[in-house]
Amino acid sequence: MTPVMRRWAASLAGAALAVTALAGISGCGTLGYYWQSTAGHVRLLNASEPVSEVLARPELSADLRARLLFSQSIRDYAIRRLHLPDNASYRRYADLGRPAAVWNVVAAPELSLDLHTWCFLVVGCVGYRGYYDPLQARAEADLLKAQGLETFVYGVPAYSTLGKVPQRGWLADPLLNTFVTRYSELELARLIIHELSHQLAFAEGDTVFNESYATAVERIGSRLWLAEEASPELRERIERAEAAAEARRADFRRLAMATRERLLALYRSPASEADKRAGKAEALAELRTGYAALKAEPDGPWHGFAGYDEWFASVNNAQLGVLAAYNAQVSDFERLYERVGRDWPAFYAEVRRLAALPKAQRDAELARGTAGAPGTPEASLSR
């Protein structure tokens, strides 16, 4: 897409739909916010080129060439084996010249883990608001702080238009330098699978459901790819590096989610606000102490690894609140995948059926394991 006025104007309709369809780029509905969202998305699309054209450049670095070729093999695998959409998604590449695609703002009250929400016509209410400019994201966070909320601003390497925008030509979700050149092969595979899965199912206003579902597909799909497609040399290298990384992630989730549950119980208790503040301070202090102890273990997987330092240094209710959105129901979706016989089309059909239910019913069915169970009406209808 060239930046001439005719193409710019033609892009606005698709981009406007994209920003109202995206949880990560949704806003309060003001004209100014929607304009920055629309313009930012159009600039992102405008920077993209077909991967085939990028690969044809003789001056292309060997590393980027290898990553782009790898991304296309993952894209093909996702279609062939995981039954993810066969469209133009991730067949284009854009170098944005920045470290993140967007910056999200999340916020929560001082004594609650319930995320502040923004509501929109297309996606319903979501617990984060995205900006293409980090300065604007931080300014929004400052306004929320002034209202007494705790905030967290974090860079997002990629986002999906959730199938709400036609995935054709320059409107398709592109590959970005923010993840192609910075992620390991396994991380890149996971991200592409995660974002593609959003195109197949979406529950309006339910961030936990949507992100847990995509995370489950990402985990299952990447394990299958590693077992079925990776060369022995690549598999050995990834498994060696992944063993330590997964151990760190497991430690992180264990510490963070235990503290989250502790704070949930505290905030819901009849204790006074003063006692809740004291309990919160104690819980967060113990969380940081536990993290320091992990890093100090001489024989553990951390060995002084500092990748989580910033998160623990600033940890607050907003960070703990958003963390749950990507993990809370993952195991439920993994069990659903097993219950439908590891049949991807049946799995996606069940997820779509659940997404159409009222939230309380959806959560209940998913949690108790009745969705997709062999012999149930739901299972037979989904096949």
C-alpha positions as semicolon CSV with decimal commas, in nm:
position;residue;x (nm);y (nm);z (nm)
1;M;0,000;0,000;0,000
2;T;0,143;0,337;-0,099
3;P;0,088;0,647;0,115
4;V;-0,099;0,847;-0,147
5;M;-0,423;1,011;-0,041
6;R;-0,648;0,782;-0,243
7;R;-0,514;0,467;-0,079
8;W;-0,510;0,637;0,264
9;A;-0,878;0,722;0,235
10;A;-0,961;0,373;0,113
11;S;-0,781;0,229;0,414
12;L;-0,969;0,423;0,677
13;A;-1,284;0,212;0,667
14;G;-1,095;-0,112;0,722
15;A;-0,866;0,039;0,982
16;A;-1,153;0,196;1,170
17;L;-1,319;-0,144;1,190
18;A;-0,990;-0,294;1,302
19;V;-0,945;-0,055;1,591
20;T;-1,298;-0,108;1,718
21;A;-1,260;-0,484;1,675
22;L;-0,931;-0,500;1,863
23;A;-0,931;-0,530;2,238
24;G;-0,578;-0,395;2,250
25;I;-0,654;-0,084;2,044
26;S;-0,994;0,007;2,180
27;G;-1,069;0,338;2,342
28;C;-1,326;0,550;2,519
29;G;-1,508;0,643;2,205
30;T;-1,376;0,999;2,176
31;L;-1,296;1,120;1,828
32;G;-0,935;1,195;1,920
33;Y;-0,871;0,847;2,051
34;Y;-1,030;0,675;1,752
35;W;-0,835;0,894;1,516
36;Q;-0,500;0,802;1,671
37;S;-0,605;0,437;1,659
38;T;-0,714;0,454;1,297
39;A;-0,411;0,652;1,185
40;G;-0,176;0,423;1,374
41;H;-0,324;0,110;1,223
42;V;-0,312;0,259;0,872
43;R;0,054;0,353;0,918
44;L;0,127;-0,002;1,028
45;L;-0,045;-0,144;0,720
46;N;0,123;0,114;0,502
47;A;0,465;-0,007;0,618
48;S;0,396;-0,368;0,519
49;E;0,518;-0,542;0,205
50;P;0,466;-0,894;0,073
51;V;0,717;-1,131;0,230
52;S;0,809;-1,257;-0,117
53;E;0,921;-0,905;-0,215
54;V;1,124;-0,859;0,102
55;L;1,294;-1,194;0,046
56;A;1,387;-1,092;-0,309
57;R;1,615;-0,813;-0,184
58;P;1,981;-0,909;-0,225
59;E;2,084;-0,683;0,065
60;L;1,849;-0,852;0,313
61;S;2,033;-0,971;0,622
62;A;2,080;-1,344;0,661
63;D;1,909;-1,340;1,000
64;L;1,595;-1,163;0,878
65;R;1,582;-1,384;0,569
66;A;1,595;-1,696;0,785
67;R;1,326;-1,564;1,020
68;L;1,091;-1,469;0,738
69;L;1,131;-1,808;0,574
70;F;1,069;-1,972;0,909
71;S;0,756;-1,762;0,966
72;Q;0,611;-1,879;0,635
73;S;0,677;-2,242;0,718
74;I;0,495;-2,193;1,050
75;R;0,213;-2,018;0,866
76;D;0,179;-2,314;0,630
77;Y;0,189;-2,561;0,919
78;A;-0,083;-2,368;1,102
79;I;-0,312;-2,408;0,800
80;R;-0,227;-2,768;0,723
81;R;-0,209;-2,920;1,070
82;L;-0,388;-2,682;1,309
83;H;-0,673;-2,587;1,072
84;L;-0,610;-2,217;1,131
85;P;-0,729;-1,968;0,865
86;D;-0,586;-1,995;0,515
87;N;-0,577;-1,626;0,423
88;A;-0,329;-1,341;0,377
89;S;-0,252;-1,302;0,748
90;Y;0,123;-1,291;0,820
91;R;0,216;-1,305;0,453
92;R;0,338;-0,943;0,464
93;Y;0,616;-0,785;0,670
94;A;0,656;-0,438;0,823
95;D;0,954;-0,284;0,999
96;L;0,797;-0,027;1,231
97;G;1,127;0,108;1,360
98;R;1,010;0,067;1,720
99;P;1,016;-0,210;1,983
100;A;0,639;-0,266;2,014
101;A;0,333;-0,258;1,791
102;V;0,123;-0,081;2,055
103;W;0,145;0,004;2,423
104;N;-0,139;-0,111;2,645
105;V;-0,260;0,060;2,959
106;V;-0,426;-0,142;3,233
107;A;-0,557;-0,013;3,565
108;A;-0,712;-0,145;3,885
109;P;-0,831;0,005;4,216
110;E;-0,605;0,015;4,518
111;L;-0,790;-0,268;4,693
112;S;-0,920;-0,476;4,404
113;L;-0,789;-0,689;4,118
114;D;-1,086;-0,603;3,895
115;L;-0,948;-0,426;3,593
116;H;-1,082;-0,089;3,487
117;T;-1,272;-0,140;3,161
118;W;-1,347;0,050;2,843
119;C;-1,658;-0,039;2,640
120;F;-1,716;-0,043;2,264
121;L;-1,985;-0,137;2,018
122;V;-1,795;-0,419;1,847
123;V;-1,597;-0,592;2,124
124;G;-1,796;-0,498;2,434
125;C;-1,602;-0,410;2,747
126;V;-1,232;-0,487;2,772
127;G;-0,972;-0,440;3,043
128;Y;-0,703;-0,254;2,852
129;R;-0,656;0,038;2,616
130;G;-0,388;0,060;2,351
131;Y;-0,184;0,340;2,197
132;Y;0,061;0,348;1,910
133;D;0,261;0,615;2,093
134;P;0,409;0,517;2,432
135;L;0,395;0,878;2,548
136;Q;0,019;0,882;2,496
137;A;-0,010;0,554;2,684
138;R;0,182;0,694;2,979
139;A;-0,027;1,012;2,974
140;E;-0,343;0,798;2,995
141;A;-0,187;0,605;3,284
142;D;-0,115;0,933;3,463
143;L;-0,480;1,038;3,430
144;L;-0,592;0,708;3,577
145;K;-0,343;0,741;3,863
146;A;-0,491;1,080;3,940
147;Q;-0,825;0,900;3,985
148;G;-0,668;0,675;4,248
149;L;-0,608;0,372;4,025
150;E;-0,294;0,162;4,002
151;T;-0,164;0,134;3,646
152;F;0,069;-0,066;3,426
153;V;0,190;0,022;3,075
154;Y;0,342;-0,254;2,864
155;G;0,450;-0,297;2,505
156;V;0,259;-0,543;2,286
157;P;0,463;-0,702;2,006
158;A;0,163;-0,806;1,795
159;Y;-0,213;-0,793;1,776
160;S;-0,488;-0,951;1,574
161;T;-0,786;-0,795;1,402
162;L;-0,985;-1,097;1,521
163;G;-1,118;-1,174;1,175
164;K;-1,325;-0,854;1,182
165;V;-1,127;-0,712;0,890
166;P;-1,098;-0,901;0,559
167;Q;-0,760;-1,076;0,562
168;R;-0,680;-0,987;0,203
169;G;-0,398;-0,784;0,054
170;W;-0,276;-0,487;0,254
171;L;-0,562;-0,518;0,506
172;A;-0,424;-0,849;0,637
173;D;-0,246;-0,867;0,970
174;P;0,128;-0,843;0,891
175;L;0,441;-0,983;1,045
176;L;0,627;-0,713;1,237
177;N;0,989;-0,652;1,329
178;T;0,868;-0,626;1,688
179;F;0,853;-1,003;1,707
180;V;1,009;-1,152;1,393
181;T;1,362;-1,031;1,468
182;R;1,347;-1,044;1,846
183;Y;1,186;-1,378;1,930
184;S;1,327;-1,729;1,928
185;E;1,188;-1,976;1,676
186;L;0,955;-2,129;1,934
187;E;0,833;-1,791;2,057
188;L;0,770;-1,681;1,698
189;A;0,575;-1,998;1,626
190;R;0,367;-1,950;1,939
191;L;0,287;-1,589;1,862
192;I;0,173;-1,656;1,504
193;I;-0,045;-1,946;1,618
194;H;-0,188;-1,740;1,906
195;E;-0,285;-1,446;1,688
196;L;-0,431;-1,661;1,411
197;S;-0,652;-1,845;1,660
198;H;-0,822;-1,519;1,752
199;Q;-0,971;-1,511;1,402
200;L;-1,173;-1,828;1,465
201;A;-1,349;-1,752;1,793
202;F;-1,427;-1,443;1,998
203;A;-1,648;-1,387;2,301
204;E;-1,760;-1,027;2,318
205;G;-1,634;-0,852;2,630
206;D;-1,461;-1,159;2,778
207;T;-1,087;-1,101;2,774
208;V;-1,011;-1,398;3,000
209;F;-1,195;-1,642;2,772
210;N;-1,045;-1,502;2,452
211;E;-0,685;-1,490;2,569
212;S;-0,693;-1,821;2,757
213;Y;-0,832;-1,990;2,445
214;A;-0,561;-1,842;2,221
215;T;-0,291;-1,930;2,473
216;A;-0,412;-2,291;2,484
217;V;-0,402;-2,316;2,103
218;E;-0,056;-2,160;2,106
219;R;0,077;-2,412;2,357
220;I;-0,077;-2,721;2,198
221;G;0,004;-2,611;1,844
222;S;0,367;-2,525;1,916
223;R;0,422;-2,859;2,089
224;L;0,283;-3,039;1,785
225;W;0,503;-2,837;1,549
226;L;0,812;-2,909;1,757
227;A;0,741;-3,283;1,757
228;E;0,633;-3,314;1,393
229;E;0,820;-3,053;1,192
230;A;1,135;-2,931;1,363
231;S;1,462;-3,089;1,257
232;P;1,643;-3,298;1,520
233;E;1,908;-3,027;1,557
234;L;1,651;-2,748;1,595
235;R;1,440;-2,957;1,831
236;E;1,739;-3,029;2,053
237;R;1,843;-2,664;2,062
238;I;1,491;-2,541;2,136
239;E;1,424;-2,805;2,400
240;R;1,750;-2,725;2,576
241;A;1,678;-2,351;2,584
242;E;1,307;-2,402;2,653
243;A;1,365;-2,623;2,955
244;A;1,519;-2,337;3,152
245;A;1,278;-2,077;3,014
246;E;0,971;-2,288;3,094
247;A;1,101;-2,355;3,444
248;R;1,133;-1,979;3,496
249;R;0,786;-1,917;3,355
250;A;0,643;-2,184;3,584
251;D;0,815;-2,025;3,885
252;F;0,686;-1,685;3,781
253;R;0,328;-1,807;3,738
254;R;0,340;-1,993;4,069
255;L;0,463;-1,689;4,262
256;A;0,241;-1,435;4,087
257;M;-0,079;-1,640;4,087
258;A;-0,037;-1,742;4,452
259;T;-0,005;-1,376;4,544
260;R;-0,303;-1,294;4,326
261;E;-0,519;-1,551;4,507
262;R;-0,397;-1,425;4,843
263;L;-0,490;-1,067;4,754
264;L;-0,827;-1,171;4,612
265;A;-0,915;-1,333;4,944
266;L;-0,789;-1,030;5,135
267;Y;-0,980;-0,776;4,926
268;R;-1,303;-0,977;4,954
269;S;-1,268;-1,020;5,329
270;P;-1,451;-0,804;5,587
271;A;-1,118;-0,657;5,707
272;S;-1,087;-0,282;5,738
273;E;-0,926;-0,081;5,459
274;A;-0,627;-0,017;5,683
275;D;-0,581;-0,389;5,745
276;K;-0,623;-0,462;5,375
277;R;-0,351;-0,209;5,290
278;A;-0,120;-0,365;5,547
279;G;-0,193;-0,716;5,420
280;K;-0,136;-0,607;5,062
281;A;0,201;-0,452;5,147
282;E;0,304;-0,771;5,325
283;A;0,194;-0,994;5,036
284;L;0,380;-0,788;4,775
285;A;0,692;-0,775;4,992
286;E;0,687;-1,152;5,027
287;L;0,638;-1,185;4,652
288;R;0,953;-0,983;4,586
289;T;1,143;-1,180;4,850
290;G;1,037;-1,505;4,688
291;Y;1,156;-1,379;4,351
292;A;1,493;-1,275;4,493
293;A;1,530;-1,621;4,648
294;L;1,467;-1,788;4,311
295;K;1,736;-1,579;4,145
296;A;1,981;-1,660;4,423
297;E;1,946;-2,039;4,390
298;P;2,284;-2,167;4,271
299;D;2,146;-2,476;4,096
300;G;1,812;-2,345;3,969
301;P;1,714;-2,227;3,620
302;W;1,750;-1,857;3,701
303;H;2,125;-1,811;3,745
304;G;2,071;-1,440;3,795
305;F;1,835;-1,408;3,494
306;A;1,698;-1,053;3,510
307;G;1,418;-1,066;3,255
308;Y;1,144;-1,035;3,518
309;D;1,314;-0,770;3,734
310;E;1,112;-0,475;3,605
311;W;0,781;-0,655;3,650
312;F;0,852;-0,747;4,011
313;A;0,992;-0,404;4,094
314;S;0,666;-0,231;3,998
315;V;0,417;-0,509;4,076
316;N;0,069;-0,385;4,165
317;N;-0,298;-0,476;4,130
318;A;-0,310;-0,381;3,762
319;Q;-0,025;-0,618;3,676
320;L;-0,169;-0,905;3,875
321;G;-0,512;-0,840;3,729
322;V;-0,404;-0,854;3,366
323;L;-0,184;-1,158;3,426
324;A;-0,487;-1,374;3,493
325;A;-0,641;-1,287;3,157
326;Y;-0,386;-1,497;2,968
327;N;-0,378;-1,797;3,199
328;A;-0,696;-1,839;3,405
329;Q;-0,880;-2,081;3,174
330;V;-0,595;-2,229;2,971
331;S;-0,612;-2,571;3,139
332;D;-0,989;-2,580;3,076
333;F;-0,932;-2,528;2,704
334;E;-0,656;-2,789;2,698
335;R;-0,896;-3,040;2,853
336;L;-1,161;-2,943;2,598
337;Y;-0,913;-3,021;2,319
338;E;-0,863;-3,368;2,465
339;R;-1,238;-3,426;2,513
340;V;-1,312;-3,366;2,146
341;G;-1,051;-3,623;2,050
342;R;-0,782;-3,370;1,954
343;D;-0,997;-3,279;1,657
344;W;-0,916;-2,917;1,571
345;P;-1,235;-2,833;1,373
346;A;-1,446;-2,984;1,653
347;F;-1,246;-2,790;1,911
348;Y;-1,294;-2,456;1,734
349;A;-1,665;-2,529;1,689
350;E;-1,699;-2,590;2,063
351;V;-1,513;-2,271;2,145
352;R;-1,742;-2,075;1,915
353;R;-2,046;-2,237;2,074
354;L;-1,922;-2,143;2,419
355;A;-1,840;-1,790;2,304
356;A;-2,204;-1,741;2,202
357;L;-2,337;-1,833;2,548
358;P;-2,400;-1,590;2,834
359;K;-2,077;-1,551;3,031
360;A;-2,195;-1,731;3,346
361;Q;-2,312;-2,033;3,148
362;R;-1,999;-2,028;2,932
363;D;-1,766;-2,025;3,232
364;A;-1,965;-2,295;3,412
365;E;-1,962;-2,535;3,116
366;L;-1,594;-2,480;3,050
367;A;-1,495;-2,523;3,415
368;R;-1,695;-2,837;3,485
369;G;-1,582;-3,003;3,164
370;T;-1,919;-3,066;3,001
371;A;-1,839;-2,877;2,682
372;G;-1,746;-3,113;2,405
373;A;-1,770;-3,426;2,623
374;P;-1,820;-3,743;2,418
375;G;-2,184;-3,844;2,403
376;T;-2,321;-3,501;2,491
377;P;-2,541;-3,304;2,250
378;E;-2,273;-3,035;2,237
379;A;-2,009;-3,281;2,124
380;S;-2,224;-3,432;1,849
381;L;-2,330;-3,093;1,720
382;S;-1,974;-2,971;1,696
383;R;-1,848;-3,252;1,475
